[in-house]
Coordinates of C-alpha atoms in Angstrom, one line a residue:
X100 CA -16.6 -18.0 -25.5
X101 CA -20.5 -18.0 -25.5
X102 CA -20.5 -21.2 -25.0
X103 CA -18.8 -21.1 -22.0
X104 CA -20.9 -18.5 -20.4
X105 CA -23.5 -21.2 -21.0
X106 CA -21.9 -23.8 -19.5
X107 CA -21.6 -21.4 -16.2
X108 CA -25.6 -20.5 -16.6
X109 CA -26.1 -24.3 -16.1
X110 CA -23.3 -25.5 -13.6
X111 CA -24.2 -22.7 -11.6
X112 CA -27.8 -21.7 -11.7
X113 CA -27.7 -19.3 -8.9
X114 CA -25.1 -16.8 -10.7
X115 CA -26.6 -17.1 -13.9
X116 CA -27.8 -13.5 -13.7
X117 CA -24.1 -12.7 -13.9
X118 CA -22.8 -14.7 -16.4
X119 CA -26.1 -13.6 -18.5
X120 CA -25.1 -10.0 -18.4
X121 CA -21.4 -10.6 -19.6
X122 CA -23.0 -12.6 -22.3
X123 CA -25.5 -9.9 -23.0
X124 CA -22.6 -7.2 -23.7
X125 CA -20.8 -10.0 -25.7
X126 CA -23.2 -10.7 -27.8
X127 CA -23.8 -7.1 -28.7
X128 CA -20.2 -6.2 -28.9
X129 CA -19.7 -3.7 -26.3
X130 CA -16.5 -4.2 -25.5
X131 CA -16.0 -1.5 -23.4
X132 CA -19.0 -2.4 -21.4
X133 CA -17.7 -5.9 -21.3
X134 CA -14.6 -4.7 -19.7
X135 CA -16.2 -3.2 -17.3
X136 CA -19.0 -6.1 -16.5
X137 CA -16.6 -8.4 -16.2
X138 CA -14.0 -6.5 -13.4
X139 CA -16.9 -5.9 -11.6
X140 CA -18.2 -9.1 -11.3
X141 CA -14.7 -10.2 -10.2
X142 CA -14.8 -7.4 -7.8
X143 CA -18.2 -8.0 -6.3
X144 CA -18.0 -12.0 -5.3
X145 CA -14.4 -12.6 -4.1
X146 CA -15.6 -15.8 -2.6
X147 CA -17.2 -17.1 -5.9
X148 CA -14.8 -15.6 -8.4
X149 CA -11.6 -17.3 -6.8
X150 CA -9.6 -20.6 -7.4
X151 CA -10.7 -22.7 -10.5
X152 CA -13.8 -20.6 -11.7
X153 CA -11.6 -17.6 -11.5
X154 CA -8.7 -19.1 -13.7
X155 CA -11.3 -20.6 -15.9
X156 CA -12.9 -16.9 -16.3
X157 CA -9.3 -16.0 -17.3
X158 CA -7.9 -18.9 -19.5
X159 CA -11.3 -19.5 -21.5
X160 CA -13.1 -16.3 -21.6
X161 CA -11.2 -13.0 -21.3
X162 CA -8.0 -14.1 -22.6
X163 CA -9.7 -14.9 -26.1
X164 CA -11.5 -11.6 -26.4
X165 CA -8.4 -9.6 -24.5
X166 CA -7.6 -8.0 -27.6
X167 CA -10.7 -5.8 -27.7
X168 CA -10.8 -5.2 -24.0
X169 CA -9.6 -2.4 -22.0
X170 CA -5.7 -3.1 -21.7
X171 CA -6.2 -2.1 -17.5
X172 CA -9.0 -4.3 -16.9
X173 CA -7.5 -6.9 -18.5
X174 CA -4.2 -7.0 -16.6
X175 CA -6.2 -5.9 -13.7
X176 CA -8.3 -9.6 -14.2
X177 CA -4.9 -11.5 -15.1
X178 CA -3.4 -10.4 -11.2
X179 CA -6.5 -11.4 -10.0
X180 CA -6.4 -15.1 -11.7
X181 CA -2.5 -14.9 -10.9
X182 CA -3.9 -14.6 -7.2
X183 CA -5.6 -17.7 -7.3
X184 CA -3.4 -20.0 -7.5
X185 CA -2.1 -21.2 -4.3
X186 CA 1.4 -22.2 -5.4
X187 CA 3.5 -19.4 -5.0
X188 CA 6.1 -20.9 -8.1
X189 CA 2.6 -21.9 -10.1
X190 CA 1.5 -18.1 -9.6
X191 CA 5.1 -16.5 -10.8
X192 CA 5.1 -18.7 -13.9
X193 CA 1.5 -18.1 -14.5
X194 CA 1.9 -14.4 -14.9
X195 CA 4.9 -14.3 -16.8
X196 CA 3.9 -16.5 -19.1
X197 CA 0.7 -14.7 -20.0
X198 CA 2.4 -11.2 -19.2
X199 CA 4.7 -12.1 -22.8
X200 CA 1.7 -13.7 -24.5
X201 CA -0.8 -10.7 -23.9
X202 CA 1.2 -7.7 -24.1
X203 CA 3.9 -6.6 -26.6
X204 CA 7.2 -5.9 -25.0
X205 CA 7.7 -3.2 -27.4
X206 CA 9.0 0.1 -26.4
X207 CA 7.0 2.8 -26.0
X208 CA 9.9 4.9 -27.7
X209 CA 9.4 3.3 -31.4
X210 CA 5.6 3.9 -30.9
X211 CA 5.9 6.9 -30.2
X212 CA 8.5 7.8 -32.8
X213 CA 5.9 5.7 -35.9
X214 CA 3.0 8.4 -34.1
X215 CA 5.3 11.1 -34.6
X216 CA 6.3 10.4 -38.8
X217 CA 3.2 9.1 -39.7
X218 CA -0.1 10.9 -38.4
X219 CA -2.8 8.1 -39.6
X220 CA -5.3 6.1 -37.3
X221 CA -3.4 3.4 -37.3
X222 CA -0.2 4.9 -36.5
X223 CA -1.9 6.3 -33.7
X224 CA -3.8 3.6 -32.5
X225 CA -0.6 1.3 -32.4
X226 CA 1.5 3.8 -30.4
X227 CA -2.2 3.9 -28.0
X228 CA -1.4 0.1 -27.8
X229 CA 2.1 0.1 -26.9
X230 CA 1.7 2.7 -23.9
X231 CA -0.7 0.3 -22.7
X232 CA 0.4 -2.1 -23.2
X233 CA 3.9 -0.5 -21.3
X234 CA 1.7 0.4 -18.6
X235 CA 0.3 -3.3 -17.9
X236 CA 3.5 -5.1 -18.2
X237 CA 4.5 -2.7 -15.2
X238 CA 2.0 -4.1 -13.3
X239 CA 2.6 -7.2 -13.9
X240 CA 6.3 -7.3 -12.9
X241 CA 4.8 -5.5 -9.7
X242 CA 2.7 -8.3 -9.1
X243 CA 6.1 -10.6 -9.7
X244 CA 7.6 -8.6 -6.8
X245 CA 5.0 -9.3 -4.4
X246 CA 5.2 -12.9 -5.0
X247 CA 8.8 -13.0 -5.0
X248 CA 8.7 -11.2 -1.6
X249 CA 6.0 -13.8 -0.4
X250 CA 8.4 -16.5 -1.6
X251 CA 11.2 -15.5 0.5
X252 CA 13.2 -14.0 -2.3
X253 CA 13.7 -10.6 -1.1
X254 CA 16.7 -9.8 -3.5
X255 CA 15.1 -10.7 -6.3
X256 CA 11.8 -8.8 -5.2
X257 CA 14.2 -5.8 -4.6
X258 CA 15.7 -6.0 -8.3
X259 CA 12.6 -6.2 -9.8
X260 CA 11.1 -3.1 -7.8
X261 CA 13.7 -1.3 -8.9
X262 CA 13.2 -2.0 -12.5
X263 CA 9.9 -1.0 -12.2
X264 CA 10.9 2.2 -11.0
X265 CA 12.9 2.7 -13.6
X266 CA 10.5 1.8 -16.4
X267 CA 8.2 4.2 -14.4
X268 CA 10.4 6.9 -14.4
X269 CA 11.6 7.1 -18.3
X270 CA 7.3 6.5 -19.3
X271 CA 6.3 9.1 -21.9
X272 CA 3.0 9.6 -20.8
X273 CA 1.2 9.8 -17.6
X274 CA 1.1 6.8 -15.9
X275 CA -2.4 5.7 -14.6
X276 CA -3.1 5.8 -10.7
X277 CA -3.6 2.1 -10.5
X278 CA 0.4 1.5 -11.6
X279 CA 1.1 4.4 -8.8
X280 CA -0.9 2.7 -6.0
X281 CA 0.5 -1.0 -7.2
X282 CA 4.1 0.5 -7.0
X283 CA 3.5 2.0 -3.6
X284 CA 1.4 -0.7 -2.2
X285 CA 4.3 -3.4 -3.0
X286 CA 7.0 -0.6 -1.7
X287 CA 5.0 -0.6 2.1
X288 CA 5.2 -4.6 2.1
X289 CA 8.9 -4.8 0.9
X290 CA 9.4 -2.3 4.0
X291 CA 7.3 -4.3 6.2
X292 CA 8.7 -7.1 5.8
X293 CA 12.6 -6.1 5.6
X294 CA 12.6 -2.2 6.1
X295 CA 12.0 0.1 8.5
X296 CA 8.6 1.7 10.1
X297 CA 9.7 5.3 8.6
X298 CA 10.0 3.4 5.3
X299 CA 6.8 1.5 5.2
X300 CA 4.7 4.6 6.8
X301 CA 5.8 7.1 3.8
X302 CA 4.8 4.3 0.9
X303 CA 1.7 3.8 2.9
X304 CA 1.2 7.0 2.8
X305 CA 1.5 7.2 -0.8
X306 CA -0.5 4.1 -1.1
X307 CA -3.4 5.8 0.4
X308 CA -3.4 8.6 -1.9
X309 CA -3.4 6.8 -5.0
X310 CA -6.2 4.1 -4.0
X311 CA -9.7 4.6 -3.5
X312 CA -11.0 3.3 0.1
X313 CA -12.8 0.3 -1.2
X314 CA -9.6 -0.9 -2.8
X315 CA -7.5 -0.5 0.4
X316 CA -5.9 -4.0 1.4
X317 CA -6.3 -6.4 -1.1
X318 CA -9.3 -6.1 -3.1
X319 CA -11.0 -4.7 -0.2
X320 CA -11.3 -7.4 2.0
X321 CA -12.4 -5.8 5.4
X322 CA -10.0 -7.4 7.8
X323 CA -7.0 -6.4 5.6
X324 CA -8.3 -3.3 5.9
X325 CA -8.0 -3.3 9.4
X326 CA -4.6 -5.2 9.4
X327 CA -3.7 -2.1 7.0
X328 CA -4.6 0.4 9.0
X329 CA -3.4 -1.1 12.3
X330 CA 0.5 -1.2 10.7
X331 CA -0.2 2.1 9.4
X332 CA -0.6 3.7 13.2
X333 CA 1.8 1.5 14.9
X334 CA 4.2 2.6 12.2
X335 CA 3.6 6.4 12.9
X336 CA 4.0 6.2 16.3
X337 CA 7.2 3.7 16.3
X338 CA 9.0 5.5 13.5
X339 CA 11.7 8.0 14.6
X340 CA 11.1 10.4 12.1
X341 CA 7.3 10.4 12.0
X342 CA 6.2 13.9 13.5
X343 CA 3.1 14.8 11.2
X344 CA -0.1 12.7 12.0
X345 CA -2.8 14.7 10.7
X346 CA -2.7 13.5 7.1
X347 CA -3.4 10.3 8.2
X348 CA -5.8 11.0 10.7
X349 CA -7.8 12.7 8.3
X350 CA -7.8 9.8 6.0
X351 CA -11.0 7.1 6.0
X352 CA -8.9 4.2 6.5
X353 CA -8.6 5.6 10.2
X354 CA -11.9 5.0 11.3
X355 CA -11.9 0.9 10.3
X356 CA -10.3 0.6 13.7
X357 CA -13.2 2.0 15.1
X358 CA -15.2 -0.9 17.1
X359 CA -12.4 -3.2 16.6
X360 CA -9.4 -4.2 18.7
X361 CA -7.2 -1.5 17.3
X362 CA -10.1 1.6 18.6
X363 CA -7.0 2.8 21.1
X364 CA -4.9 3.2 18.1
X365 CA -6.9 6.4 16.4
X366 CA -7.2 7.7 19.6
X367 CA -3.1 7.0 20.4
X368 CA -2.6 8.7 16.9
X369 CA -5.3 11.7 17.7
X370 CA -3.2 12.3 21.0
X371 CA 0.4 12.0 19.8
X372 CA -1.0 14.9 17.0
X373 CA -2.2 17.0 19.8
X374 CA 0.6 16.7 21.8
X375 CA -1.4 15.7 24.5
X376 CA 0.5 14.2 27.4
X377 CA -2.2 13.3 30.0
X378 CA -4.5 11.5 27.7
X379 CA -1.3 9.8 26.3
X380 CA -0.5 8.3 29.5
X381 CA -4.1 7.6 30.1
X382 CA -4.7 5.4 26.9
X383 CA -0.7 4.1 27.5
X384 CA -1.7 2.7 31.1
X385 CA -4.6 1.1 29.7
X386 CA -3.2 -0.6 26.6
X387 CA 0.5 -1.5 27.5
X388 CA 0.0 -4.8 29.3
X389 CA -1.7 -5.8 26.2
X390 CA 0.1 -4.2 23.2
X391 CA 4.0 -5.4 23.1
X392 CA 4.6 -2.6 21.1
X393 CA 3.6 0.2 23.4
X394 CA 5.9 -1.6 26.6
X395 CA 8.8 -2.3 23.9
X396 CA 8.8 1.3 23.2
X397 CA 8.0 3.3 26.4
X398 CA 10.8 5.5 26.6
X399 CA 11.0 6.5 22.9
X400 CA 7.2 7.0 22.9
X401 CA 7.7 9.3 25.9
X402 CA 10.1 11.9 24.1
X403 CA 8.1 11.4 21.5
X404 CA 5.2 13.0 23.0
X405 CA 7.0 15.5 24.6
X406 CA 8.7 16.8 21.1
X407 CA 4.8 16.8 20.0
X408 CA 3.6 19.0 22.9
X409 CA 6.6 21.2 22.4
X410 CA 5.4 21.5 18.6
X411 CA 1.9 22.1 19.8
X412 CA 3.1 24.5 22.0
X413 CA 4.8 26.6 19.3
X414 CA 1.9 26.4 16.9
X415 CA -0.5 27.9 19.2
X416 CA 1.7 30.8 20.2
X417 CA 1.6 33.8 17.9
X418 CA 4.2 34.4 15.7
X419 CA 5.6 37.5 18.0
X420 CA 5.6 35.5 21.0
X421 CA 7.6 32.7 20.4
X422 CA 10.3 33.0 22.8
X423 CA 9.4 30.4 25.7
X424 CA 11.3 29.9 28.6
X425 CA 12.8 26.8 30.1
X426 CA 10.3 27.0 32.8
X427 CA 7.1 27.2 30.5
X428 CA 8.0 24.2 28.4
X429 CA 8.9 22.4 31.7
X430 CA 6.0 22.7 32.7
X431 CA 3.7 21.9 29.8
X432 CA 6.0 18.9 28.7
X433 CA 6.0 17.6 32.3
X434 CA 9.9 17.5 32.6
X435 CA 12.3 19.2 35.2
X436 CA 14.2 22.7 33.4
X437 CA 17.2 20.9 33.3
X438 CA 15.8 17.9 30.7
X439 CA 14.4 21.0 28.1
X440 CA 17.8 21.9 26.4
X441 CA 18.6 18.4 25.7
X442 CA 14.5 18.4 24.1
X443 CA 15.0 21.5 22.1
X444 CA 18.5 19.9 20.8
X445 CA 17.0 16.7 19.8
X446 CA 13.4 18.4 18.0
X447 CA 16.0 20.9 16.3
X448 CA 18.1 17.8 15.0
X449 CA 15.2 16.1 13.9
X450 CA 14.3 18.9 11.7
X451 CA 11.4 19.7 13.5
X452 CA 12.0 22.5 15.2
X453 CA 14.6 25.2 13.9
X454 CA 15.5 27.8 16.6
X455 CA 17.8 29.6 18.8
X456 CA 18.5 28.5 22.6
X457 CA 19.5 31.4 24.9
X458 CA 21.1 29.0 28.1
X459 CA 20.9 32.7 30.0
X460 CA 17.6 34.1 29.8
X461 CA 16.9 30.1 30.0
X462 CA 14.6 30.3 27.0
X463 CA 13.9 29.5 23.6
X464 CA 13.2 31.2 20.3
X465 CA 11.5 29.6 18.0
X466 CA 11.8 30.4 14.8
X467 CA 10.6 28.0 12.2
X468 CA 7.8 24.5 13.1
X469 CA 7.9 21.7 10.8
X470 CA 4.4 22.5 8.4
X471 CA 1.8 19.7 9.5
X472 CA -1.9 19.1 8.2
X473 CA -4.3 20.7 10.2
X474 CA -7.2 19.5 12.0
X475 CA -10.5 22.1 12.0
X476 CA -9.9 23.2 15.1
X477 CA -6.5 24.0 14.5
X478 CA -7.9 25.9 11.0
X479 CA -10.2 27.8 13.3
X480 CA -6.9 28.8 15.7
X481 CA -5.2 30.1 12.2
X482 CA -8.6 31.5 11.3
X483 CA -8.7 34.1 14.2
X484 CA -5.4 34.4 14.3
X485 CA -5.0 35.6 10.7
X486 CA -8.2 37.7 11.9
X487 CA -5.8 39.1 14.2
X488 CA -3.1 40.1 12.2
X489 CA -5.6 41.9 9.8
X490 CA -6.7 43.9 12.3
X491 CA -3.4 44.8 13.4
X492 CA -2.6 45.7 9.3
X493 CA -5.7 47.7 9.7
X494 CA -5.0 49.7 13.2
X495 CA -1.6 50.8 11.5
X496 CA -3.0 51.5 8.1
X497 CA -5.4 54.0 9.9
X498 CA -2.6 55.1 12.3
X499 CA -0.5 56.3 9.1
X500 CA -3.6 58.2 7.4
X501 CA -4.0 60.6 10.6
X502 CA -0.9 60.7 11.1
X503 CA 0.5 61.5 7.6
X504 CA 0.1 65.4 7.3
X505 CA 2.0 65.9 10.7
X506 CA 4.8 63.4 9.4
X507 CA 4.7 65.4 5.9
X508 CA 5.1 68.4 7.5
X509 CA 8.1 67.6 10.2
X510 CA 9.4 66.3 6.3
X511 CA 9.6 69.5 5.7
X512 CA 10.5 71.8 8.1
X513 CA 13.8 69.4 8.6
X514 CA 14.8 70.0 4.6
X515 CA 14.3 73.7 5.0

């Protein structure tokens, strides 16, 4: 293994101070810090580390010293080497093959159970192993669904997703972020390719909570970012049950888009959470001659919009004054008063809304809006508005102390 760091000194002279380094922590047998030098480096020069110098990394350096590596990092460096081939049926039997060489298939239960009767290092160590070792084969057969998907084999790409959902569910332990965000991110391309934009936007959305920004895409490449975030937002506003924007919005990916093609999108997605109609249309006339998406889906986007002003509109109204009329919403949704009972009825069915529609009075009572991440503005609204309220607790607190002798009294007097 040494000598083959030496080898890489020599064949290439200008990453020598990489190859020094892992040689440096190998020498002294810091594994751990090994681990970690060597991810990094992988993780640091994509365009070096690829093809044949990455499966040579693999094959005749980590995979002889795997053993005293960090299980995660090693996996982790095994998908990257998978990833380098360019063979989609080279990658699949790549990874399986060193998937059964590398780690046990043992289950986690018998671990668990010789941890359990026999309470010495090695016992326990062992059982450490096997969840592990349990935790890297599920990335692995992650991995295998993502190339079975790129293959064309959707069925089988299904199966396996499910199996790893399974072996996810019954894990003993907690489960380490990185199998989470692997599960999710190969979830949002199974929907992408054969699902459905509500499907694909609620993994992605999961994605994005389980993987740090720099690892968004595939390791971090910049225009997958982009790509990433661009599928994200057309997903939100295409899907027919999207209605809460603001946990996206207030995620970093968002602001990739700025300065790139794909700028109107954050400001689409801004809009859509305000509810804002005019700037809607604004950004809409300006983008829909370009963007299929937005002339393929003009009319859906236009109730769409309109169910998002008619949210906004019962947000900022106090609780005691959420009975609107006909005319009010007509006017704030830009529809005529005979188009807002069919609204209401759809944002009610939707789940929305919940509420009670008075076809007399011509109004609406508003009882329940769907819960949605706020913005800071809309904080500040719940701010002073709570402000409200606790001066209203206040007023009758004081109201009752004046007044409580008098009621007292009157108490009195009636019971005599």
């Amino acid at each position: 293994m040494a000598d083959w760091l030496q080898i890489q000194r020599t064949t290439f002279p200008d990453k020598a101070a990489v190859f020094e380094k892992l040689a440096a922590s190998f020498n002294k047998k810091l594994w751990y810090q090994l681990s970690v030098d060597v991810l990094q480096a992988v993780q640091d020069d994509h365009a070096f580390f690829s093809g044949r110098v990455l499966v040579g990394l693999w094959s005749d350096f980590v995979l002889k010293c795997q053993d005293k590596l960090k299980r995660l990092d090693v996996v982790r460096l095994l998908i990257a080497a998978t990833r380098a081939h360019d063979d989609n049926a080279a990658a699949i039997a790549f990874l399986t093959q060193h998937r059964d060489s590398v780690f046990a298939d043992d289950t986690v239960e018998k671990a668990e159970e010789a941890k359990s009767s026999s309470r010495n290092v090695k016992a326990i160590k062992t059982a450490n192993t096997a969840m592990e070792d349990a935790q890297a084969r599920i990335m692995c057969d992650l991995e295998l669904a993502t190339l079975k998907l790129k293959g064309g084999d959707s069925s089988g790409a299904g199966d396996q997703l499910d199996e790893c959902k399974v072996a996810m569910d019954e894990f003993p332990g907690v489960l380490h972020t990185a199998i989470h965000s692997s599960f999710y991110r190969t979830n949002m391309e199974f929907q992408r390719a054969h699902g459905t934009a509500n499907g694909f936007f609620e993994n992605a959305l999961m994605f994005l909570a389980y993987t740090p920004k720099e690892e968004l895409g595939f390791e971090g490449d910049e225009k997958e970012q982009v790509r990433l975030a661009s599928d994200i937002g057309l997903a939100a506003l295409t899907g027919d049950n999207v209605y809460n924007f603001g946990e996206l919005l207030q995620h970093p990916i968002v602001e990739v888009l700025r300065d790139t093609e794909y700028e109107w999108l954050a400001d689409m997605m801004a809009t859509f959470h305000h509810g804002d109609i005019d700037t809607f249309h604004k950004i809409f006339k300006q983008h829909a001659s370009q963007q299929a998406v937005l002339s393929k889906n003009e009319a859906f986007l236009e109730r769409k919009i309109r169910i998002m002003s008619l949210m906004e509109i019962a947000f900022q109204r106090p609780s005691d004054e959420r009975t609107v009329p006909f005319a009010d919403i007509a006017k704030l949704c830009q529809l005529d008063e005979d188009q807002i009972e069919m609204l209401v009825m759809k944002s009610f069915s939707l789940g929305v809304l919940r509420g009670e529609i008075d076809q007399v009075a011509r109004s609406v009572k508003i009882t329940w809006v769907q819960p949605r991440v706020l913005n800071m503005s809309q904080i500040k609204q719940m701010k002073e508005r709570l402000a409200e309220w606790s001066e209203g607790v206040d007023q009758t607190a004081r109201y009752l102390q004046n007044s409580a002798p008098e009621l007292l009294r009157a108490n009195q007097s009636f019971l005599a």
